[in-house]
CSV table of C-alpha atoms in Angstrom, one decimal:
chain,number,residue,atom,x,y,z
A,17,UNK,CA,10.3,20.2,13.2
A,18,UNK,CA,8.0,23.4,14.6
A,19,UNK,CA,5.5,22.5,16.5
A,20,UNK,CA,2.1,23.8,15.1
A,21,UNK,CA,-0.7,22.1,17.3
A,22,UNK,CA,-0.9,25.3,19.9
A,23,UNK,CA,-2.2,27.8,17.3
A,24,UNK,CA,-4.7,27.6,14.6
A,25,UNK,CA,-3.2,29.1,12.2
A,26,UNK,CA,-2.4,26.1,10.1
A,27,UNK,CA,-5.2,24.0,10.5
A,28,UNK,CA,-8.2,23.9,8.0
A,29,UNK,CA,-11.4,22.0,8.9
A,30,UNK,CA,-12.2,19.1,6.0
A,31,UNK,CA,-16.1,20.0,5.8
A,32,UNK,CA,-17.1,16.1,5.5
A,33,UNK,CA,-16.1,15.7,9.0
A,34,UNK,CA,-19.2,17.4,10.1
A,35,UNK,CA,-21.5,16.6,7.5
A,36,UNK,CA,-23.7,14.3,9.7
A,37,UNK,CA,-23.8,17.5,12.0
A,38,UNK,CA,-24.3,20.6,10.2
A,39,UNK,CA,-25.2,22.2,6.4
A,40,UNK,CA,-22.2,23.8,5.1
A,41,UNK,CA,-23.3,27.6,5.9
A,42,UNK,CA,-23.8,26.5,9.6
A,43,UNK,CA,-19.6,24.9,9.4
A,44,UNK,CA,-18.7,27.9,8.2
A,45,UNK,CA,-20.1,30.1,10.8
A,46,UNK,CA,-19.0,28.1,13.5
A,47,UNK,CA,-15.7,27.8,12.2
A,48,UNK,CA,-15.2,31.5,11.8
A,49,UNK,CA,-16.8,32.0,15.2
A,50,UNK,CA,-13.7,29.6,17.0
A,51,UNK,CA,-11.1,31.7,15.2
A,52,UNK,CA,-10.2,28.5,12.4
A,53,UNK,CA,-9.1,30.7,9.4
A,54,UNK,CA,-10.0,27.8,6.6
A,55,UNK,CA,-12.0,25.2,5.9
A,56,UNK,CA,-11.9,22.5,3.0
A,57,UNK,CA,-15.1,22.1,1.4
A,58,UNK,CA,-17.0,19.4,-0.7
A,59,UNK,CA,-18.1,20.2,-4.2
A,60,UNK,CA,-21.7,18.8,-3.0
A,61,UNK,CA,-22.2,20.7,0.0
A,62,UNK,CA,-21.6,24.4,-1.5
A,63,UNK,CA,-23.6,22.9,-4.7
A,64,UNK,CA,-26.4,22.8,-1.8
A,65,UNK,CA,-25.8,26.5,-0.4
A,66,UNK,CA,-25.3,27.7,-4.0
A,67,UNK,CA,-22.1,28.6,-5.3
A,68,UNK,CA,-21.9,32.3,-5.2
A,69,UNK,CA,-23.8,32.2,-2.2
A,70,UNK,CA,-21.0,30.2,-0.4
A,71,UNK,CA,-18.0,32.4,-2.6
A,72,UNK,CA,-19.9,35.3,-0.6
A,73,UNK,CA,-20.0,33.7,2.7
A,74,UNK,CA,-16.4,32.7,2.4
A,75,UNK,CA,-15.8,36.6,1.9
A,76,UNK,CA,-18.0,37.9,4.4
A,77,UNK,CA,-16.3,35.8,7.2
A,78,UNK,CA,-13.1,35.7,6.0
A,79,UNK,CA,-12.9,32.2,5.9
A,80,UNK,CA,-10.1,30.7,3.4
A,81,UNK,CA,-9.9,27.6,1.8
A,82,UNK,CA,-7.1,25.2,2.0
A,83,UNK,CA,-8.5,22.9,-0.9
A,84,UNK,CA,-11.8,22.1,-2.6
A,85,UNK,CA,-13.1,18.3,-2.4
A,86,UNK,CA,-12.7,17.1,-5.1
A,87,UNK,CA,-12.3,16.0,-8.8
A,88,UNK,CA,-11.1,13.3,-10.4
A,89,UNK,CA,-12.4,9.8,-10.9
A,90,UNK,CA,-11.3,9.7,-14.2
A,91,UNK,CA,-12.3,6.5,-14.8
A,92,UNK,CA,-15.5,7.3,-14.7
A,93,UNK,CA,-17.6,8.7,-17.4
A,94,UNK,CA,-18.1,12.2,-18.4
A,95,UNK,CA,-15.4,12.8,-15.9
A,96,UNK,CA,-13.3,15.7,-18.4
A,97,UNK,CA,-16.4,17.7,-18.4
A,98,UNK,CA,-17.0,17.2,-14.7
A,99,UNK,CA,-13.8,17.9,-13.6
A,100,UNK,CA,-14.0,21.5,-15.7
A,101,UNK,CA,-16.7,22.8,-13.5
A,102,UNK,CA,-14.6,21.6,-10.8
A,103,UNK,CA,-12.0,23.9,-11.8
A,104,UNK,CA,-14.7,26.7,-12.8
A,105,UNK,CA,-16.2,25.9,-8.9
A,106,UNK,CA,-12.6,25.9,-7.3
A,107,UNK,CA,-11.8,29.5,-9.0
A,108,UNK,CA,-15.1,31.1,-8.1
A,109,UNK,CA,-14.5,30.3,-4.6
A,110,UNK,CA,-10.8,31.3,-4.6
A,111,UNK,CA,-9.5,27.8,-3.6
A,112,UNK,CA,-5.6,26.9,-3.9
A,113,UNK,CA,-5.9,24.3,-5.5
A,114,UNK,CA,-8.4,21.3,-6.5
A,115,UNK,CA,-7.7,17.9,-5.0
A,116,UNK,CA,-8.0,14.9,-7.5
A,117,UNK,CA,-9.1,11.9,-6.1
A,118,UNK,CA,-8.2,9.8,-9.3
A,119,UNK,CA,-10.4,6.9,-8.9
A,120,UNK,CA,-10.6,3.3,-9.3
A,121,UNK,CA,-10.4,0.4,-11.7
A,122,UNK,CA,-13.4,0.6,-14.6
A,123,UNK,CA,-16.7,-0.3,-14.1
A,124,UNK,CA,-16.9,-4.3,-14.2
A,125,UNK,CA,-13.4,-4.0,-15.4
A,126,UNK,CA,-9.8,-5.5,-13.6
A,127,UNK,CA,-7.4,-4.6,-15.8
A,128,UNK,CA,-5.3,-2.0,-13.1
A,129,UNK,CA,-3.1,-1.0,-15.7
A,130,UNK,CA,-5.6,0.9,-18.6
A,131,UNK,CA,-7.4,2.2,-15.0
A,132,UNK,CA,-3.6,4.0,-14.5
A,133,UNK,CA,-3.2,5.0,-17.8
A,134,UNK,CA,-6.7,7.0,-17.9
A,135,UNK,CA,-5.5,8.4,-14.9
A,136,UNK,CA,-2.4,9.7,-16.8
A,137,UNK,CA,-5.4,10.8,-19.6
A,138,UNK,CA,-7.5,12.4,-17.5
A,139,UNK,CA,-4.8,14.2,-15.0
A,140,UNK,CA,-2.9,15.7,-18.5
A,141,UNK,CA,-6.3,17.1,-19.8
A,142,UNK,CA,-7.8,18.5,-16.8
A,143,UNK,CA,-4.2,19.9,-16.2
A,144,UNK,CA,-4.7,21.9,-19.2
A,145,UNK,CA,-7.8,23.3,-18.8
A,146,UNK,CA,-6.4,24.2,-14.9
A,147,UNK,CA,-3.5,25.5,-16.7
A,148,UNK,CA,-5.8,28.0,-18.5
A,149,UNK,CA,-8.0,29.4,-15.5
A,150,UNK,CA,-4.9,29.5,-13.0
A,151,UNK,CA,-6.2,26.5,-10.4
A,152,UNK,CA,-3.6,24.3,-9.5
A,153,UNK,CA,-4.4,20.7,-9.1
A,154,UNK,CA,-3.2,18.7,-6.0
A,155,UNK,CA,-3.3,14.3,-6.6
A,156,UNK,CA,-4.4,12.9,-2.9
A,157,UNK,CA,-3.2,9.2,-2.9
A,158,UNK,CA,-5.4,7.3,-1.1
A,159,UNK,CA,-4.1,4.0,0.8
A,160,UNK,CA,-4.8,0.6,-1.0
A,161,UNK,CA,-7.2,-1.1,0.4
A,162,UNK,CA,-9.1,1.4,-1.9
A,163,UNK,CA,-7.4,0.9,-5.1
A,164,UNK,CA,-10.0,-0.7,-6.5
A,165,UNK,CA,-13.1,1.9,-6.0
A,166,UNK,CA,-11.4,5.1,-5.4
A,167,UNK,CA,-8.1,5.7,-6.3
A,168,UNK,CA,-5.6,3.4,-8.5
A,169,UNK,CA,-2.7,6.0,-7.2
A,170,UNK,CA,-1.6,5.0,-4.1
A,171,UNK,CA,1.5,6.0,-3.1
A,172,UNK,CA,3.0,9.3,-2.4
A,173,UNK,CA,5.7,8.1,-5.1
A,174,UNK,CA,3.5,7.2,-7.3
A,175,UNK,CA,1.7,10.4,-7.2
A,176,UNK,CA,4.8,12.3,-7.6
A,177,UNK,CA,5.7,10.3,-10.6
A,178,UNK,CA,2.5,11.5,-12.1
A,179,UNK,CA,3.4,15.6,-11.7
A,180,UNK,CA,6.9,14.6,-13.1
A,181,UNK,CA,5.5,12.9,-16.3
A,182,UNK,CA,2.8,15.7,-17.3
A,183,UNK,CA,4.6,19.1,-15.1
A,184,UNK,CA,8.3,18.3,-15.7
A,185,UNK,CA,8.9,22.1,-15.6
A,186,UNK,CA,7.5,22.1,-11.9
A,187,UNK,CA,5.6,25.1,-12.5
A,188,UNK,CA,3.5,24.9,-9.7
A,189,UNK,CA,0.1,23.9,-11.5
A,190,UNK,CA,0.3,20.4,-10.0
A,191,UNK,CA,0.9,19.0,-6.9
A,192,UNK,CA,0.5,16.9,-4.1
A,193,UNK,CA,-2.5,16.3,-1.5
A,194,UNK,CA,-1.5,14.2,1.6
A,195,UNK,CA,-4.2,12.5,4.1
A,196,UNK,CA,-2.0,10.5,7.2
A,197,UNK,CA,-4.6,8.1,7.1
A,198,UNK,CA,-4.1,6.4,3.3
A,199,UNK,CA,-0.3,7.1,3.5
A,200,UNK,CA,1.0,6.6,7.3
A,201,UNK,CA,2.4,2.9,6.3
A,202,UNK,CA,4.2,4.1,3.5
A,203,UNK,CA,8.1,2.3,4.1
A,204,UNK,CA,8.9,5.5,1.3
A,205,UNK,CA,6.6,8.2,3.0
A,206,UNK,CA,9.5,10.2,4.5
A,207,UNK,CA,11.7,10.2,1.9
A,208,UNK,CA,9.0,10.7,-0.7
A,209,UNK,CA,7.6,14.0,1.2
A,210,UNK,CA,11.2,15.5,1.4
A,211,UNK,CA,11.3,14.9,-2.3
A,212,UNK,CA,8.0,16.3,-2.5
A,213,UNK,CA,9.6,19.3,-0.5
A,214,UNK,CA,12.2,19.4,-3.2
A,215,UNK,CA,10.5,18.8,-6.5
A,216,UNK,CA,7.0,20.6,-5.8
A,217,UNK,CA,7.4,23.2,-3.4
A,218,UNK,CA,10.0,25.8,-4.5
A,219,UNK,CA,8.1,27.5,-7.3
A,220,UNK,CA,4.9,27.7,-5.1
A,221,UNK,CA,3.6,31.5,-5.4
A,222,UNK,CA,1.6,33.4,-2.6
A,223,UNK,CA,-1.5,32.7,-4.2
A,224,UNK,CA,-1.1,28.6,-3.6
A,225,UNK,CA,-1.6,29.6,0.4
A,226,UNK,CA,0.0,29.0,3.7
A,227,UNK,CA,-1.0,25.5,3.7
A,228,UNK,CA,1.5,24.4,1.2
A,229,UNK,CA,4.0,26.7,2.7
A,230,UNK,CA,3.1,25.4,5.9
A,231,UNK,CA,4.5,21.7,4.5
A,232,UNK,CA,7.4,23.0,3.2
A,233,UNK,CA,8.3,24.3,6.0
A,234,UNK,CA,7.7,21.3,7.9
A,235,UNK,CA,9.4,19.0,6.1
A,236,UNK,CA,12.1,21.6,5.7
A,237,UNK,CA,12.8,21.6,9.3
B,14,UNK,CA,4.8,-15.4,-20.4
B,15,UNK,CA,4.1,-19.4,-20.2
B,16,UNK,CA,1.1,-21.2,-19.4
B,17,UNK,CA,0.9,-23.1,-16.6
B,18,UNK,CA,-3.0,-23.0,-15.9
B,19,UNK,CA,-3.8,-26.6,-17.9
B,20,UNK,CA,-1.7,-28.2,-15.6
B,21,UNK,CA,-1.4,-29.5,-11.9
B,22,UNK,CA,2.6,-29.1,-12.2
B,23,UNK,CA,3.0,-26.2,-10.4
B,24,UNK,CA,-0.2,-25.8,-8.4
B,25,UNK,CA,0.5,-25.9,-4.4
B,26,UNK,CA,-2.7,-26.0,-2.2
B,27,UNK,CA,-2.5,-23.5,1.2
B,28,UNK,CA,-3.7,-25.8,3.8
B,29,UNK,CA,-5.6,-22.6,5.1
B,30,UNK,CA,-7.8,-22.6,2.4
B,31,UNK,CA,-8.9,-26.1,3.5
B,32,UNK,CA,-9.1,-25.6,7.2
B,33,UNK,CA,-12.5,-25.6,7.2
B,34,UNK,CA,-13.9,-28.4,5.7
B,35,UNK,CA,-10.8,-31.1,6.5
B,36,UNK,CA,-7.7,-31.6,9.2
B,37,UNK,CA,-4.6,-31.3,7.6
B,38,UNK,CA,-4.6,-36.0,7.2
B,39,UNK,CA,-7.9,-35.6,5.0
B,40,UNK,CA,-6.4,-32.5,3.0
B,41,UNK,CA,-2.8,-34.1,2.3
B,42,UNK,CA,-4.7,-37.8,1.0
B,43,UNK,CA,-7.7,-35.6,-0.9
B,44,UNK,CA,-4.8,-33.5,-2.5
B,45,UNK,CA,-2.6,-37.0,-3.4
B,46,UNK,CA,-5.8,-38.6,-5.4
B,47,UNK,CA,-6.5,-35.2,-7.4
B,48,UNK,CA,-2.5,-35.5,-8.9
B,49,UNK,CA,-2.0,-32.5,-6.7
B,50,UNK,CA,1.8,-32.5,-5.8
B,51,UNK,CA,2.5,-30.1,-3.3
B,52,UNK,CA,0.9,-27.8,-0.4
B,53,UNK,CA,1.9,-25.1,2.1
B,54,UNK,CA,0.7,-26.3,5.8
B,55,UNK,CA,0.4,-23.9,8.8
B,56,UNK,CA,1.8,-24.9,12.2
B,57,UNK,CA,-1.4,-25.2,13.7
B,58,UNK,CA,-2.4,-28.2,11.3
B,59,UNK,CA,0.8,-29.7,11.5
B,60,UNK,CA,0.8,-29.3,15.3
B,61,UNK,CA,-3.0,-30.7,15.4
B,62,UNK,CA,-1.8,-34.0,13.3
B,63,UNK,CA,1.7,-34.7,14.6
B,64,UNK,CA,4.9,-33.2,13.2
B,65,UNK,CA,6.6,-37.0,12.6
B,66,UNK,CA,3.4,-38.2,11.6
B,67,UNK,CA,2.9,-35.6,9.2
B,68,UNK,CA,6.3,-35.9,8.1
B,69,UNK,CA,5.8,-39.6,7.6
B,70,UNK,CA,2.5,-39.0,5.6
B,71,UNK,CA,4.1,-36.4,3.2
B,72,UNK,CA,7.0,-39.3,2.3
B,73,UNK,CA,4.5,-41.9,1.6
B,74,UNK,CA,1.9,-39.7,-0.2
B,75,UNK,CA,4.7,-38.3,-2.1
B,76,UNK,CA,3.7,-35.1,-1.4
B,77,UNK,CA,6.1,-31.8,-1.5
B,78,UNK,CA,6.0,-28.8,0.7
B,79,UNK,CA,6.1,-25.6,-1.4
B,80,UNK,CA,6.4,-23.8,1.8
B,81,UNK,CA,6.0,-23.4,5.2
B,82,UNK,CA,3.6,-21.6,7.5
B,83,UNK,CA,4.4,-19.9,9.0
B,84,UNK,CA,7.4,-17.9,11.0
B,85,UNK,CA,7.2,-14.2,11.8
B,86,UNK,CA,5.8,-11.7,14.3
B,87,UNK,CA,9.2,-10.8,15.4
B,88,UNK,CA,7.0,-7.7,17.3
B,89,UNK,CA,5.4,-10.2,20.0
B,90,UNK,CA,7.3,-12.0,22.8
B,91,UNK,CA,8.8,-15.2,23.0
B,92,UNK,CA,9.0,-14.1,18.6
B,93,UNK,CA,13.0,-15.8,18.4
B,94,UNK,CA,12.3,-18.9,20.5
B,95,UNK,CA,9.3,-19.7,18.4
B,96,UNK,CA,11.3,-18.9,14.9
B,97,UNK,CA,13.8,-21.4,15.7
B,98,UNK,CA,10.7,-24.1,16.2
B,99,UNK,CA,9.5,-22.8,13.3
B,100,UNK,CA,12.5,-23.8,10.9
B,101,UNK,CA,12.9,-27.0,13.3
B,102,UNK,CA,9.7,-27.9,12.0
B,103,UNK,CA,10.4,-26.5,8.7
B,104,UNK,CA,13.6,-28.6,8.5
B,105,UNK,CA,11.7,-31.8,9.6
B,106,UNK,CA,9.1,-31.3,6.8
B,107,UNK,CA,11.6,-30.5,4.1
B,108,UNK,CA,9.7,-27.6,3.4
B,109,UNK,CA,11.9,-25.6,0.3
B,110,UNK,CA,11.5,-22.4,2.8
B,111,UNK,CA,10.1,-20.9,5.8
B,112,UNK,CA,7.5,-18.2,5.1
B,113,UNK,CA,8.0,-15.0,7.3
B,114,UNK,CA,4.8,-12.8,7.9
B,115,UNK,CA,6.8,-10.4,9.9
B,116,UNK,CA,4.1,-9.0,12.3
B,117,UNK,CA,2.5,-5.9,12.8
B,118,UNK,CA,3.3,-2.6,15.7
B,119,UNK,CA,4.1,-3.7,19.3
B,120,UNK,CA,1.3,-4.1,21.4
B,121,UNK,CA,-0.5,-0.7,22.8
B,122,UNK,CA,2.4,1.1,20.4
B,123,UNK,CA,1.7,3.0,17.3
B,124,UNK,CA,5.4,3.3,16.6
B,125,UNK,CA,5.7,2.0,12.9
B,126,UNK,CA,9.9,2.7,12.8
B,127,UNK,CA,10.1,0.6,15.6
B,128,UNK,CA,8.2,-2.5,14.3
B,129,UNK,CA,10.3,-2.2,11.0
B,130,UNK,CA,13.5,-1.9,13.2
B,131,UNK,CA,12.0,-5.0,15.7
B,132,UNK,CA,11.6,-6.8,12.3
B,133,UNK,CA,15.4,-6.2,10.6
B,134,UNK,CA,16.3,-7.6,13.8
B,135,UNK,CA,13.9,-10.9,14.1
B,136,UNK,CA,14.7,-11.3,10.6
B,137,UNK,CA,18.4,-11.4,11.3
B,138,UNK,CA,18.4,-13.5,14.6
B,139,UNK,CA,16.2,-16.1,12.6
B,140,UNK,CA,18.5,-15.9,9.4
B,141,UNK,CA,21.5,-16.8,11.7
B,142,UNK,CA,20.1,-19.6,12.7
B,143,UNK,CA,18.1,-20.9,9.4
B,144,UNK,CA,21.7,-20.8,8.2
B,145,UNK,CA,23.1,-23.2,10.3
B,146,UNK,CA,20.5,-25.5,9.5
B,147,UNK,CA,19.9,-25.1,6.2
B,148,UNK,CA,16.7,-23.8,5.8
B,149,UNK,CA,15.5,-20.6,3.5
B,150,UNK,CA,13.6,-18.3,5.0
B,151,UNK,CA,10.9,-16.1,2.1
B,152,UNK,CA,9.3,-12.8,3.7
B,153,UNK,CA,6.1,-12.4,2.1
B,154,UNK,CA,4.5,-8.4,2.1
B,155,UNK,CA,1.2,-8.0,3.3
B,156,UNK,CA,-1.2,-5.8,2.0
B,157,UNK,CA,-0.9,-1.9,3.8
B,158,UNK,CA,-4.8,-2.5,5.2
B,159,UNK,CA,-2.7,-5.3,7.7
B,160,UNK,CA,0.3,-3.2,8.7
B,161,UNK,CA,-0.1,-2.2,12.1
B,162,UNK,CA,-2.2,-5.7,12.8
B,163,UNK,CA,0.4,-8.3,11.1
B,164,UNK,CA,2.9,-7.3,8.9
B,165,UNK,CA,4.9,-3.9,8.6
B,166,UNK,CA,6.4,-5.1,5.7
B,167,UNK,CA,3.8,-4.2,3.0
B,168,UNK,CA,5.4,-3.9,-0.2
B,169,UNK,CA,8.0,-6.2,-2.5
B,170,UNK,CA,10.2,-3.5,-2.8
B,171,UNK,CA,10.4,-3.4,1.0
B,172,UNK,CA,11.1,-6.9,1.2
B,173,UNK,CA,13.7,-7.1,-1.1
B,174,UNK,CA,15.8,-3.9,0.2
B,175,UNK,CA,15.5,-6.2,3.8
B,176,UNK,CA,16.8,-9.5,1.6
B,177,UNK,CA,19.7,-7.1,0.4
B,178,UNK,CA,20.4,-5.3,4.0
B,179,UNK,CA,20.4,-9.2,5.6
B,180,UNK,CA,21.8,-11.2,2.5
B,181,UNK,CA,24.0,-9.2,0.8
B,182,UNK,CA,25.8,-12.2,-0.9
B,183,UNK,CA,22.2,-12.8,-2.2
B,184,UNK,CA,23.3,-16.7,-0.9
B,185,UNK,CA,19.9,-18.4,-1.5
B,186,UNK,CA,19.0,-17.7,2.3
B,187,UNK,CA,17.0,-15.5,2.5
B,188,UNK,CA,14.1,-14.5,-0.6
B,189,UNK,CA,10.3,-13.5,-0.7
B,190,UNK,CA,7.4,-15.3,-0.9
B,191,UNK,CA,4.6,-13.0,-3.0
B,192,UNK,CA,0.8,-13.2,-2.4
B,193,UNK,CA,-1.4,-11.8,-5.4
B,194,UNK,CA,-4.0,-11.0,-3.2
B,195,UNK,CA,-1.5,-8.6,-1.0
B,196,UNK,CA,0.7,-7.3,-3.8
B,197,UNK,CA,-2.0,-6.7,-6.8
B,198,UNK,CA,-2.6,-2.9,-6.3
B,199,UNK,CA,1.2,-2.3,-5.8
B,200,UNK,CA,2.8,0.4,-9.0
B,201,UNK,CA,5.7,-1.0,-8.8
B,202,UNK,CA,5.2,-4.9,-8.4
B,203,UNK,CA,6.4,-5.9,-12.2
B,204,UNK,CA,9.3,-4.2,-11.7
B,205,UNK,CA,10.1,-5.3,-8.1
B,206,UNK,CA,9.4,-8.7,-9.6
B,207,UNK,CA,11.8,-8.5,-12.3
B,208,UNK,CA,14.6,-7.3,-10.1
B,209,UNK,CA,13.6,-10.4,-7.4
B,210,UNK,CA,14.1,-12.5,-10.2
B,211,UNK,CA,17.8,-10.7,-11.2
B,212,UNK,CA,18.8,-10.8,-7.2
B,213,UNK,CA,17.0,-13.3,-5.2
B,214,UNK,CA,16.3,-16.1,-8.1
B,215,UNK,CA,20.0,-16.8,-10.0
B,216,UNK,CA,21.8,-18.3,-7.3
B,217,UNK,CA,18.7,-20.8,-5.8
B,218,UNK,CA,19.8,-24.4,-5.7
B,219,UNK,CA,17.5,-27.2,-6.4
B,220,UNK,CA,17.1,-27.4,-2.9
B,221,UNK,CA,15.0,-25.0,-2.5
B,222,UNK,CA,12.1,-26.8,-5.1
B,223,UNK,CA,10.8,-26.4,-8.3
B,224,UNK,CA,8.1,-23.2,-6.9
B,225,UNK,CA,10.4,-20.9,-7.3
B,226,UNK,CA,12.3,-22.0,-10.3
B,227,UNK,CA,9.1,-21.2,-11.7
B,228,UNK,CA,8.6,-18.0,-10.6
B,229,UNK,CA,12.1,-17.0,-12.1
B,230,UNK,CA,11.4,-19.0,-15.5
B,231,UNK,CA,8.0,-16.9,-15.2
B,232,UNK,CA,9.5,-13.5,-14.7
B,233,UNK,CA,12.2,-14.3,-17.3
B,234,UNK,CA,9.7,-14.8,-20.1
């Protein structure tokens, strides 16, 4: 395996970490000014810079994204519409993808099962309209302990199951979004990520970025 | 899938659910005049009231083990002497099984492959010698939020592919023990159930009580 943690070429700043810290134009600028080449920003901070204006400070700094936080929570109403702007937001501000954070079980509800299958609902019809703008979507499981309020998909596996059942064709419009803290227990984790190397990285184009090539190549090597 | 919830016939209380209010004398006679056949006692309590005492106060209360708490933590010291006291005490109890909560990374270590591999091991050492004394040993999966604090064996799947690497001759030995609360979020645990019942369930002898003969007749129907 290479050994990335000397350079920063593959590392991308999640903009939540520093939310108690600074506004998002302020990350930006400081990120740019410490040579880190992307950042991963929250749909709520650039709604509080303005959209275009962030698009043009991401242009003026050269600052990429690696991801934009985040749609999903399908289980939630009015989450179709929702997640469409999230798509329109992702593709104004050139992201590589969209990362769904699926969500939990229904409100008062604890049937796991119908929260799953509106997953597989809402993940086919966002998929479409993603399909139709060009933003590919990336499922993050998160770890269990918040299956309940955040995520009913929650396992690598699992998650990989989903882009088999609605992109069988691997065409690159969905993917993959992993955090080490929800999936480090994983007993499956290793062989699921050299699966996910298989199955979801080979028909990755250019304009996906280095960061998924970056885990190819990792889990590659 | 039958009903059991009108009746007490296959209701076992965990004396840890009691440890507050009563010592484990108080819980075993409160259980007996409710028509409440069986319970799962820790050590502890056991230790606290006497082993032959308690032993003695199970016969003439008529009241069954459905397990016993509990063995496990093969990542601490002194993990194998203590197992073998655990199935001593198991044995003297007639408990149906030993319950194994495996134990979580070595102190100080964040080495998660070798906890699991510590595990196979304590699992194997305590097998051999449950064997020669007859007494079933059931892992039981803790929920991922406990894996680095208690047990590194977090899912049923997991368990089962550690009953197959230990118990290939699926003798009866060795099995699971499965805990809603840990297992509920898991996307595969109805079909990880169904295969325990195939592979862990047909060869039990009457031995090993009337608990899990309801699990399989569950999982059959």
């Amino acid at each position: 395996m290479r050994d990335f943690s000397g350079s920063h070429r593959w590392l991308s700043i999640n903009t939540a970490t520093l939310r108690a810290q600074w506004p998002l134009e302020r990350i930006i600028g400081e990120c740019a000014a410490r040579g880190i080449r992307a950042i991963s920003p929250w749909r709520d901070q650039v709604a509080a810079l303005g959209l275009q204006r962030t698009a043009a400070l991401l242009r003026d700094t050269g600052m990429a994204l690696s991801g934009y936080c985040r749609g999903g929570m399908f289980t939630s109403p009015q989450a179709l519409s929702d997640n469409r702007r999230a798509v329109d937001e992702a593709k104004a501000l050139n992201a590589p993808c969209l990362v769904l954070v699926v969500g939990g079980l229904h409100a008062g509800s604890k049937d796991l099962v119908a929260a799953r299958s509106a997953v597989h609902d809402g993940v086919a019809a966002t998929l479409d309209y993603a399909r139709s703008v060009g933003m590919p979507l990336a499922i993050e499981p998160l770890h269990p302990m918040v299956a309940a309020d955040r995520s009913c998909i929650n396992t690598l596996a699992q998650a990989l199951d989903l882009c088999d059942a609605l992109d069988p064709a691997r065409s690159g419009a969905l993917g993959v979004a992993l955090d080490v803290y929800h999936v480090w227990w994983d007993p499956l984790l290793q062989a699921q990520i050299e699966r996910a190397g298989r199955e979801r990285c080979s028909r990755f184009t250019s304009a996906t970025g280095c960061w998924r090539r970056a885990i190819c190549s990792t889990t590659a090597a």
